[in-house]
Amino acid sequence: MKRRTIYIFVAIAVACLMLGILAGISINSYSYDVLNGFVTSGDAVHSANLQMEKVIDEKMAYLESDTIGISPETKGKIDSLKMYADKMVAFVYNMRLELVRSIDGEESQAVQEALARPDHYLNAASIARKDEVTATMNYMYNQRNVSILTNELEEYRENILSLVECKNYEDSSAVRDQIGLKMDHVNGRVWGDNLFYNAMLISASVAFDQIVGDVRNAEYEMLKLLLKPSGENQQQ
C-alpha cells in the first residue's frame, strides 16, 4: 500500500474520531452507534499504523541487505531511530493498557487479551466500560499522565531530531516541520486536552492509536532524511 493511501486512511479515521467526540459530548447517554463508531475509527487507525510499520520494516530489511551500501555511521543512526520509535510505541501502548486496567479491572477481557500479546496492543472492541468519562479524566489528569505522555513524546522528537545535522535555524525548522509531532495549542487548548479532556474511555483509546501513528510517521520521515546523500539536509 502506498504512503499516500495510508495517509488517506488515517485522515478518514481521525475525521470519524472528531465527529464521534462531538456527537459524544452532545448527549448524556452514549448510544451504541456512537461507541461502535469509535471502535471502527480505532480499527481504521490501527490498520493504517500496521501498514506504515510494514513500509518501515520493508525499508529496514532492504537496508540490511547487501544490495546497497550505507556508512556505519548512518547504519548506527538508523538502528537508534528504530530503537527510539519502538520504545515510544511500547510506552504509548502500555499507558493505554494501564488506563483500561484501572477502569475495567485486571481480569477484564480487554486487559487479558492485551497482556497475551507481545506488544500489549489493546482491542478497543473488548473494552467493557467504553463510555466511562470520570475515571478516564482521573487517570489522564489527576494522575498527570497527560503531562507524562507529552514529555515522553517531546523527548522522542528531540532524540530523533538529534540524528540529523542541520546547518542553521532554517534547516532545523524545516526538519521539525517534516517530522511533525508538534504539541501545539489548537483552538486555545493545549495538545493533550484536544485528545483526552472529558473523553470517554473508548475515545481516549482511539487517541492512543492516533499517537502511535504520529510516532511511526515521524520515524518514516526521519528514515528518509537519514538516507539522503550527505549535505542534502543543509542549505548551501
XYZ file of N, CA and C in Angstrom:
708
model
N 0.848 -1.197 0.000
C 0.000 0.000 0.000
C 0.879 1.241 0.000
N 0.556 2.208 -0.878
C 1.379 3.389 -0.973
C 1.145 4.315 0.216
N 2.168 5.137 0.494
C 2.120 6.003 1.661
C 0.941 6.976 1.583
N 0.628 7.485 0.383
C -0.487 8.406 0.241
C -1.792 7.756 0.667
N -1.991 6.498 0.287
C -3.204 5.771 0.667
C -3.283 5.599 2.176
N -2.142 5.321 2.801
C -2.092 5.195 4.262
C -2.552 6.482 4.915
N -2.072 7.620 4.407
C -2.453 8.903 4.979
C -3.944 9.167 4.807
N -4.513 8.740 3.651
C -5.943 8.920 3.431
C -6.737 8.145 4.471
N -6.318 6.884 4.738
C -6.984 6.082 5.767
C -6.919 6.771 7.127
N -5.745 7.298 7.457
C -5.586 7.971 8.747
C -6.479 9.199 8.818
N -6.531 9.986 7.729
C -7.354 11.193 7.706
C -8.826 10.857 7.913
N -9.299 9.811 7.245
C -10.687 9.390 7.409
C -10.959 8.950 8.839
N -10.019 8.172 9.392
C -10.207 7.668 10.750
C -10.237 8.799 11.763
N -9.329 9.771 11.591
C -9.274 10.901 12.521
C -10.538 11.743 12.392
N -11.034 11.918 11.155
C -12.274 12.663 10.954
C -13.430 11.981 11.679
N -13.478 10.660 11.566
C -14.520 9.897 12.281
C -14.373 10.073 13.787
N -13.129 10.090 14.251
C -12.866 10.272 15.676
C -13.409 11.602 16.160
N -13.112 12.692 15.416
C -13.540 14.016 15.845
C -15.065 14.131 15.788
N -15.699 13.554 14.757
C -17.147 13.572 14.684
C -17.746 12.802 15.855
N -17.086 11.712 16.216
C -17.562 10.920 17.343
C -17.471 11.683 18.642
N -16.381 12.443 18.803
C -16.218 13.248 20.013
C -17.332 14.276 20.120
N -17.615 14.962 18.993
C -18.661 15.972 19.014
C -20.022 15.340 19.319
N -20.265 14.186 18.739
C -21.536 13.508 18.993
C -21.625 13.060 20.438
N -20.495 12.562 20.970
C -20.477 12.072 22.344
C -20.691 13.176 23.355
N -20.148 14.379 23.072
C -20.265 15.488 24.009
C -21.698 16.005 24.061
N -22.424 15.853 22.945
C -23.751 16.453 22.859
C -24.844 15.634 23.545
N -24.502 14.438 24.027
C -25.514 13.615 24.678
C -24.991 13.118 26.007
N -25.893 12.849 26.920
C -25.503 12.364 28.230
C -25.386 10.850 28.251
N -26.219 10.176 27.503
C -26.197 8.723 27.455
C -25.666 8.300 26.085
N -24.464 7.756 26.075
C -23.826 7.437 24.814
C -24.478 6.220 24.172
N -24.888 6.372 22.920
C -25.575 5.296 22.222
C -24.585 4.257 21.747
N -25.137 3.096 21.421
C -24.314 2.014 20.885
C -23.634 2.455 19.602
N -24.354 3.204 18.752
C -23.797 3.636 17.473
C -22.595 4.544 17.668
N -22.677 5.439 18.643
C -21.550 6.342 18.905
C -20.340 5.551 19.382
N -20.567 4.658 20.349
C -19.464 3.863 20.882
C -18.865 2.960 19.806
N -19.718 2.364 18.999
C -19.243 1.494 17.935
C -18.488 2.293 16.873
N -18.884 3.557 16.702
C -18.173 4.416 15.762
C -16.725 4.623 16.170
N -16.498 4.760 17.477
C -15.132 4.889 17.976
C -14.337 3.608 17.737
N -14.977 2.470 17.944
C -14.301 1.191 17.705
C -13.885 1.088 16.240
N -14.797 1.455 15.344
C -14.496 1.409 13.911
C -13.357 2.359 13.561
N -13.385 3.574 14.147
C -12.308 4.535 13.904
C -10.971 4.001 14.396
N -10.996 3.391 15.579
C -9.768 2.829 16.129
C -9.203 1.729 15.260
N -10.093 0.885 14.738
C -9.651 -0.187 13.846
C -9.003 0.381 12.583
N -9.592 1.460 12.045
C -9.050 2.071 10.826
C -7.676 2.678 11.075
N -7.532 3.368 12.206
C -6.236 3.967 12.527
C -5.184 2.885 12.758
N -5.577 1.832 13.487
C -4.631 0.744 13.751
C -4.220 0.059 12.455
N -5.165 -0.134 11.532
C -4.845 -0.738 10.249
C -3.840 0.118 9.484
N -4.044 1.440 9.506
C -3.098 2.344 8.847
C -1.734 2.282 9.520
N -1.728 2.180 10.845
C -0.454 2.079 11.565
C 0.304 0.816 11.175
N -0.424 -0.287 11.047
C 0.218 -1.546 10.652
C 0.807 -1.449 9.251
N 0.110 -0.753 8.361
C 0.628 -0.577 7.010
C 1.899 0.270 7.018
N 1.904 1.315 7.847
C 3.111 2.139 7.949
C 4.264 1.335 8.536
N 3.988 0.526 9.550
C 5.035 -0.319 10.129
C 5.587 -1.287 9.087
N 4.698 -1.797 8.236
C 5.136 -2.715 7.184
C 6.070 -2.008 6.208
N 5.709 -0.783 5.831
C 6.559 0.005 4.929
C 7.934 0.228 5.550
N 7.952 0.589 6.829
C 9.223 0.843 7.522
C 10.040 -0.436 7.626
N 9.389 -1.523 8.011
C 10.096 -2.801 8.154
C 10.697 -3.256 6.826
N 9.954 -3.081 5.742
C 10.463 -3.469 4.434
C 11.670 -2.608 4.048
N 11.598 -1.328 4.387
C 12.724 -0.438 4.106
C 13.933 -0.846 4.931
N 13.708 -1.170 6.198
C 14.794 -1.594 7.071
C 15.423 -2.898 6.562
N 14.579 -3.830 6.118
C 15.089 -5.103 5.605
C 15.936 -4.884 4.361
N 15.521 -3.965 3.524
C 16.289 -3.642 2.321
C 17.650 -3.067 2.698
N 17.666 -2.219 3.714
C 18.923 -1.609 4.145
C 19.863 -2.646 4.750
N 19.285 -3.708 5.321
C 20.104 -4.760 5.910
C 20.707 -5.679 4.845
N 20.171 -5.607 3.637
C 20.672 -6.469 2.577
C 22.002 -5.950 2.042
N 22.598 -6.733 1.167
C 23.888 -6.369 0.585
C 23.746 -5.610 -0.725
N 22.508 -5.232 -1.072
C 22.291 -4.618 -2.378
C 22.649 -3.135 -2.409
N 22.760 -2.505 -1.253
C 23.157 -1.098 -1.221
C 24.230 -0.931 -0.163
N 24.911 0.177 -0.239
C 25.940 0.445 0.762
C 25.640 1.716 1.538
N 25.591 1.630 2.847
C 25.450 2.806 3.696
C 26.582 2.787 4.706
N 26.947 3.950 5.150
C 28.081 4.042 6.061
C 27.731 3.465 7.424
N 28.727 2.999 8.170
C 28.477 2.506 9.529
C 27.823 3.566 10.415
N 28.194 4.831 10.192
C 27.599 5.905 10.992
C 26.099 6.016 10.732
N 25.729 5.985 9.445
C 24.312 6.066 9.098
C 23.571 4.834 9.601
N 24.184 3.681 9.469
C 23.559 2.449 9.969
C 23.300 2.555 11.465
N 24.259 3.098 12.199
C 24.077 3.264 13.634
C 22.931 4.205 13.966
N 22.789 5.279 13.177
C 21.699 6.224 13.400
C 20.347 5.586 13.090
N 20.302 4.771 12.042
C 19.051 4.094 11.694
C 18.652 3.108 12.788
N 19.631 2.411 13.336
C 19.349 1.496 14.449
C 18.817 2.263 15.662
N 19.408 3.433 15.925
C 18.947 4.264 17.044
C 17.534 4.754 16.803
N 17.237 5.132 15.561
C 15.899 5.597 15.202
C 14.865 4.514 15.489
N 15.147 3.304 15.068
C 14.213 2.192 15.315
C 14.037 1.950 16.805
N 15.125 2.019 17.539
C 15.054 1.813 18.983
C 14.185 2.883 19.651
N 14.393 4.145 19.271
C 13.597 5.236 19.842
C 12.107 5.059 19.519
N 11.813 4.719 18.248
C 10.414 4.600 17.828
C 9.727 3.420 18.505
N 10.383 2.280 18.522
C 9.782 1.092 19.154
C 9.548 1.326 20.644
N 10.486 1.998 21.275
C 10.342 2.293 22.706
C 9.164 3.229 22.949
N 8.991 4.224 22.077
C 7.892 5.176 22.241
C 6.554 4.498 22.017
N 6.462 3.662 21.003
C 5.213 2.937 20.741
C 4.866 2.033 21.920
N 5.862 1.345 22.460
C 5.623 0.478 23.614
C 5.118 1.287 24.805
N 5.676 2.483 24.992
C 5.244 3.349 26.093
C 3.771 3.722 25.923
N 3.387 4.109 24.712
C 2.007 4.513 24.449
C 1.050 3.351 24.682
N 1.389 2.173 24.150
C 0.517 1.015 24.341
C 0.402 0.636 25.812
N 1.497 0.722 26.538
C 1.464 0.364 27.953
C 0.650 1.365 28.768
N 0.727 2.650 28.407
C -0.083 3.639 29.125
C -1.562 3.377 28.886
N -1.929 3.046 27.651
C -3.338 2.743 27.385
C -3.771 1.493 28.149
N -2.913 0.498 28.181
C -3.237 -0.721 28.919
C -3.499 -0.413 30.385
N -2.665 0.421 30.978
C -2.843 0.773 32.383
C -4.106 1.587 32.604
N -4.440 2.454 31.635
C -5.684 3.219 31.720
C -6.887 2.272 31.741
N -6.939 1.346 30.807
C -8.065 0.418 30.733
C -8.076 -0.512 31.931
N -6.899 -0.929 32.377
C -6.822 -1.788 33.564
C -7.400 -1.079 34.784
N -7.126 0.223 34.905
C -7.601 0.988 36.067
C -9.122 1.134 36.075
N -9.752 0.967 34.927
C -11.203 1.159 34.821
C -11.942 -0.170 34.673
N -11.491 -1.010 33.766
C -12.172 -2.288 33.526
C -11.754 -3.378 34.507
N -10.547 -3.252 35.068
C -10.070 -4.253 36.007
C -9.074 -5.217 35.390
N -8.279 -5.834 36.263
C -7.208 -6.734 35.842
C -7.720 -7.926 35.052
N -8.872 -8.461 35.426
C -9.377 -9.683 34.807
C -10.273 -9.423 33.607
N -10.388 -8.191 33.187
C -11.267 -7.879 32.063
C -10.733 -8.483 30.767
N -11.633 -8.707 29.830
C -11.253 -9.323 28.562
C -10.224 -8.478 27.816
N -10.440 -7.167 27.780
C -9.529 -6.288 27.041
C -8.109 -6.364 27.601
N -7.995 -6.336 28.928
C -6.674 -6.364 29.573
C -5.998 -7.708 29.364
N -6.741 -8.788 29.551
C -6.145 -10.110 29.409
C -5.700 -10.381 27.972
N -6.487 -9.926 26.998
C -6.088 -10.076 25.600
C -4.817 -9.288 25.304
N -4.737 -8.078 25.847
C -3.554 -7.245 25.614
C -2.313 -7.846 26.256
N -2.461 -8.370 27.473
C -1.326 -8.961 28.173
C -0.805 -10.200 27.449
N -1.674 -10.843 26.691
C -1.269 -12.050 25.956
C -0.490 -11.717 24.683
N -0.498 -10.452 24.288
C 0.213 -10.033 23.085
C 1.588 -9.487 23.446
N 2.612 -9.764 22.657
C 3.962 -9.245 22.943
C 4.026 -7.720 22.971
N 3.208 -7.065 22.112
C 3.253 -5.602 22.047
C 2.231 -4.933 22.956
N 1.425 -5.738 23.673
C 0.392 -5.228 24.576
C -0.640 -4.364 23.847
N -0.833 -4.601 22.535
C -1.873 -3.869 21.818
C -3.235 -4.266 22.373
N -4.097 -3.270 22.588
C -5.384 -3.499 23.218
C -6.501 -3.310 22.203
N -7.371 -4.307 22.088
C -8.506 -4.269 21.170
C -9.627 -3.433 21.784
N -9.923 -2.299 21.161
C -10.921 -1.385 21.717
C -12.295 -2.022 21.817
N -12.616 -2.945 20.923
C -13.930 -3.586 20.958
C -14.150 -4.376 22.240
N -13.074 -4.805 22.883
C -13.178 -5.627 24.093
C -13.306 -4.790 25.363
N -13.144 -3.475 25.269
C -13.276 -2.621 26.447
C -14.708 -2.689 26.965
N -14.876 -2.906 28.254
C -16.214 -3.053 28.842
C -16.879 -1.692 29.082
N -16.191 -0.803 29.776
C -16.784 0.482 30.165
C -16.370 1.568 29.159
N -16.790 1.395 27.946
C -16.371 2.278 26.860
C -16.757 3.740 27.095
N -17.899 3.976 27.760
C -18.404 5.338 27.906
C -17.976 6.007 29.212
N -17.027 5.419 29.937
C -16.590 5.980 31.215
C -15.759 7.240 30.976
N -16.194 8.349 31.581
C -15.514 9.634 31.418
C -14.751 10.032 32.682
N -15.407 9.976 33.835
C -14.802 10.457 35.084
C -13.507 9.731 35.414
N -13.523 8.407 35.346
C -12.322 7.625 35.667
C -11.221 7.845 34.629
N -11.627 8.072 33.377
C -10.638 8.376 32.334
C -9.951 9.697 32.623
N -10.743 10.698 32.999
C -10.180 12.009 33.360
C -9.262 11.881 34.568
N -9.675 11.087 35.548
C -8.859 10.908 36.745
C -7.492 10.332 36.398
N -7.472 9.312 35.561
C -6.202 8.672 35.194
C -5.323 9.605 34.370
N -5.923 10.274 33.399
C -5.122 11.085 32.486
C -4.694 12.412 33.091
N -5.515 12.989 33.996
C -5.203 14.319 34.519
C -4.806 14.307 35.993
N -5.636 13.735 36.845
C -5.297 13.744 38.269
C -4.020 12.971 38.552
N -3.748 11.958 37.750
C -2.500 11.206 37.888
C -1.406 11.715 36.943
N -1.663 12.844 36.298
C -0.674 13.574 35.486
C -0.167 12.783 34.283
N -0.949 11.849 33.799
C -0.472 11.045 32.684
C -0.466 11.797 31.353
N -1.302 12.817 31.211
C -1.216 13.645 30.006
C 0.130 14.354 29.963
N 0.561 14.891 31.099
C 1.861 15.567 31.156
C 3.006 14.592 30.917
N 2.895 13.408 31.508
C 3.941 12.397 31.331
C 4.041 11.988 29.859
N 2.894 11.764 29.225
C 2.875 11.376 27.817
C 3.451 12.483 26.942
N 3.064 13.716 27.218
C 3.587 14.853 26.455
C 5.103 14.928 26.553
N 5.628 14.782 27.770
C 7.077 14.838 27.969
C 7.797 13.714 27.227
N 7.213 12.523 27.241
C 7.828 11.391 26.541
C 7.855 11.619 25.025
N 6.776 12.165 24.490
C 6.723 12.445 23.059
C 7.708 13.537 22.666
N 7.834 14.551 23.509
C 8.798 15.615 23.225
C 10.229 15.077 23.269
N 10.495 14.180 24.215
C 11.826 13.572 24.295
C 12.103 12.702 23.068
N 11.096 11.949 22.642
C 11.243 11.129 21.432
C 11.560 12.011 20.226
N 10.821 13.091 20.086
C 11.046 14.002 18.958
C 12.453 14.568 18.984
N 12.903 15.007 20.150
C 14.252 15.578 20.238
C 15.320 14.517 19.997
N 15.083 13.307 20.456
C 16.058 12.222 20.240
C 16.240 11.924 18.762
N 15.137 11.832 18.024
C 15.292 11.502 16.607
C 15.792 12.703 15.814
N 15.441 13.914 16.248
C 15.962 15.104 15.574
C 17.471 15.212 15.729
N 17.992 14.683 16.835
C 19.438 14.740 17.075
C 20.220 13.849 16.116
N 19.521 13.002 15.364
C 20.195 12.079 14.460
C 20.625 12.739 13.153
N 20.091 13.936 12.860
C 20.492 14.647 11.644
C 21.157 15.961 12.017
N 22.102 16.381 11.211
C 22.792 17.647 11.432
C 22.198 18.707 10.520
N 21.879 19.850 11.100
C 21.324 20.966 10.342
C 22.291 22.145 10.414
N 22.451 22.829 9.278
C 23.449 23.892 9.180
C 23.024 25.159 9.906
N 21.721 25.444 9.904
C 21.237 26.682 10.505
C 19.810 26.501 11.015
N 19.266 27.581 11.563
C 17.933 27.518 12.165
C 16.872 27.172 11.125
N 17.002 27.738 9.919
C 16.012 27.475 8.882
C 15.956 25.995 8.537
N 17.126 25.376 8.431
C 17.162 23.947 8.152
C 16.518 23.156 9.286
N 16.867 23.535 10.509
C 16.330 22.836 11.672
C 14.813 22.951 11.721
N 14.288 24.139 11.423
C 12.844 24.345 11.436
C 12.157 23.511 10.368
N 12.782 23.411 9.184
C 12.206 22.618 8.098
C 12.156 21.142 8.470
N 13.211 20.661 9.117
C 13.252 19.258 9.537
C 12.174 18.997 10.588
N 12.015 19.910 11.533
C 10.986 19.760 12.559
C 9.597 19.709 11.932
N 9.363 20.537 10.928
C 8.069 20.526 10.252
C 7.840 19.185 9.560
N 8.895 18.632 8.974
C 8.771 17.362 8.268
C 8.500 16.216 9.243
N 9.120 16.262 10.401
C 8.956 15.201 11.399
C 7.573 15.254 12.050
N 7.076 16.460 12.285
C 5.772 16.590 12.934
C 5.876 16.428 14.439
N 4.857 15.804 15.026
C 4.788 15.606 16.485
C 4.833 16.935 17.239
N 4.109 17.910 16.741
C 4.063 19.201 17.416
C 2.965 19.195 18.464
N 3.334 19.489 19.689
C 2.354 19.561 20.764
C 1.916 21.012 20.954
N 1.364 21.597 19.879
C 0.971 22.993 19.899
C -0.449 23.162 20.432
N -0.765 24.413 20.811
C -2.131 24.745 21.185
C -3.003 24.756 19.928
N -4.200 24.216 20.033
C -5.157 24.218 18.931
C -6.475 24.776 19.455
N -6.951 25.842 18.806
C -8.195 26.490 19.230
C -8.156 26.866 20.704
N -6.995 27.331 21.142
C -6.855 27.783 22.520
C -6.691 26.677 23.542
N -6.608 25.425 23.091
C -6.477 24.290 24.010
C -5.104 23.660 23.837
N -4.548 23.184 24.942
C -3.255 22.515 24.872
C -3.429 21.180 24.162
N -2.311 20.644 23.680
C -2.319 19.417 22.867
C -3.108 18.287 23.531
N -2.811 17.986 24.770
C -3.445 16.853 25.436
C -4.943 17.014 25.617
N -5.389 18.253 25.833
C -6.814 18.480 26.053
C -7.637 18.158 24.817
N -7.064 18.370 23.654
C -7.784 18.078 22.414
C -8.011 16.582 22.223
N -7.260 15.775 22.939
C -7.398 14.330 22.818
C -8.088 13.687 24.017
N -7.840 14.224 25.214
C -8.237 13.483 26.415
C -9.192 14.210 27.360
N -9.375 15.519 27.235
C -10.215 16.232 28.195
C -11.681 15.877 27.988
N -12.341 15.438 29.056
C -13.737 15.000 29.010
C -13.955 13.871 28.006
N -12.935 13.068 27.778
C -13.030 11.976 26.807
C -13.575 10.716 27.455
N -14.375 9.992 26.693
C -14.771 8.658 27.111
C -13.555 7.738 27.022
N -13.598 6.625 27.707
C -12.504 5.660 27.657
C -12.250 5.200 26.226
N -13.304 4.960 25.462
C -13.136 4.464 24.103
C -12.490 5.516 23.203
N -12.850 6.792 23.381
C -12.238 7.827 22.552
C -10.780 8.049 22.946
N -10.473 7.914 24.238
C -9.078 8.001 24.671
C -8.267 6.863 24.065
N -8.871 5.682 23.985
C -8.183 4.534 23.393
C -7.823 4.803 21.937
N -8.772 5.383 21.184
C -8.502 5.706 19.786
C -7.421 6.776 19.683
N -7.422 7.729 20.609
C -6.396 8.772 20.601
C -4.999 8.176 20.747
N -4.870 7.137 21.562
C -3.567 6.476 21.708
C -3.125 5.853 20.382
N -4.076 5.281 19.637
C -3.735 4.741 18.317
C -3.268 5.854 17.385
N -3.936 6.998 17.460
C -3.559 8.137 16.635
C -2.131 8.585 16.962
N -1.789 8.580 18.237
C -0.440 8.982 18.655
C 0.601 8.016 18.109
N 0.290 6.716 18.158
C 1.215 5.729 17.593
C 1.441 6.013 16.109
N 0.379 6.387 15.405
C 0.525 6.741 14.000
C 1.457 7.922 13.807
N 1.362 8.919 14.675
C 2.250 10.077 14.598
C 3.699 9.684 14.854
N 3.899 8.777 15.802
C 5.253 8.309 16.122
C 5.855 7.571 14.933
N 5.077 6.683 14.320
C 5.583 5.922 13.174
C 5.814 6.818 11.961
N 4.947 7.806 11.765
C 5.150 8.722 10.656
C 6.442 9.509 10.838
N 6.708 9.958 12.063
C 7.951 10.676 12.345
C 9.157 9.777 12.091
N 9.027 8.510 12.467
C 10.107 7.554 12.213
C 10.371 7.433 10.710
N 9.313 7.328 9.929
C 9.455 7.171 8.479
C 10.102 8.406 7.855
N 9.652 9.583 8.274
C 10.207 10.823 7.725
C 11.685 10.962 8.084
N 12.041 10.596 9.312
C 13.439 10.675 9.717
C 14.285 9.658 8.961
N 13.737 8.486 8.708
C 14.459 7.478 7.945
C 14.800 8.014 6.559
N 13.858 8.696 5.928
C 14.118 9.290 4.619
C 15.235 10.330 4.698
N 15.220 11.141 5.742
C 16.261 12.158 5.909
C 17.637 11.533 6.096
N 17.688 10.460 6.870
C 18.974 9.813 7.126
C 19.556 9.178 5.871
N 18.692 8.828 4.936
C 19.161 8.175 3.722
C 19.492 9.153 2.598
N 19.270 10.454 2.850
C 19.677 11.447 1.858
C 21.192 11.495 1.760
N 21.731 11.772 0.580
C 23.181 11.952 0.460
C 23.658 13.048 1.392
N 24.879 12.925 1.857
C 25.440 13.884 2.814
C 25.324 15.300 2.279
N 24.808 16.182 3.148
C 24.720 17.591 2.782
C 23.349 18.011 2.289
N 22.484 17.075 1.921
C 21.188 17.449 1.385
C 20.247 17.994 2.445
N 20.555 17.776 3.721
C 19.726 18.342 4.778
C 20.161 19.740 5.143
N 21.162 20.232 4.450
C 21.693 21.559 4.770
C 21.566 22.458 3.554
N 21.172 23.688 3.767
C 21.142 24.649 2.699
C 22.566 25.079 2.386
N 22.837 25.235 1.131
C 24.184 25.620 0.735
C 24.284 27.142 0.646
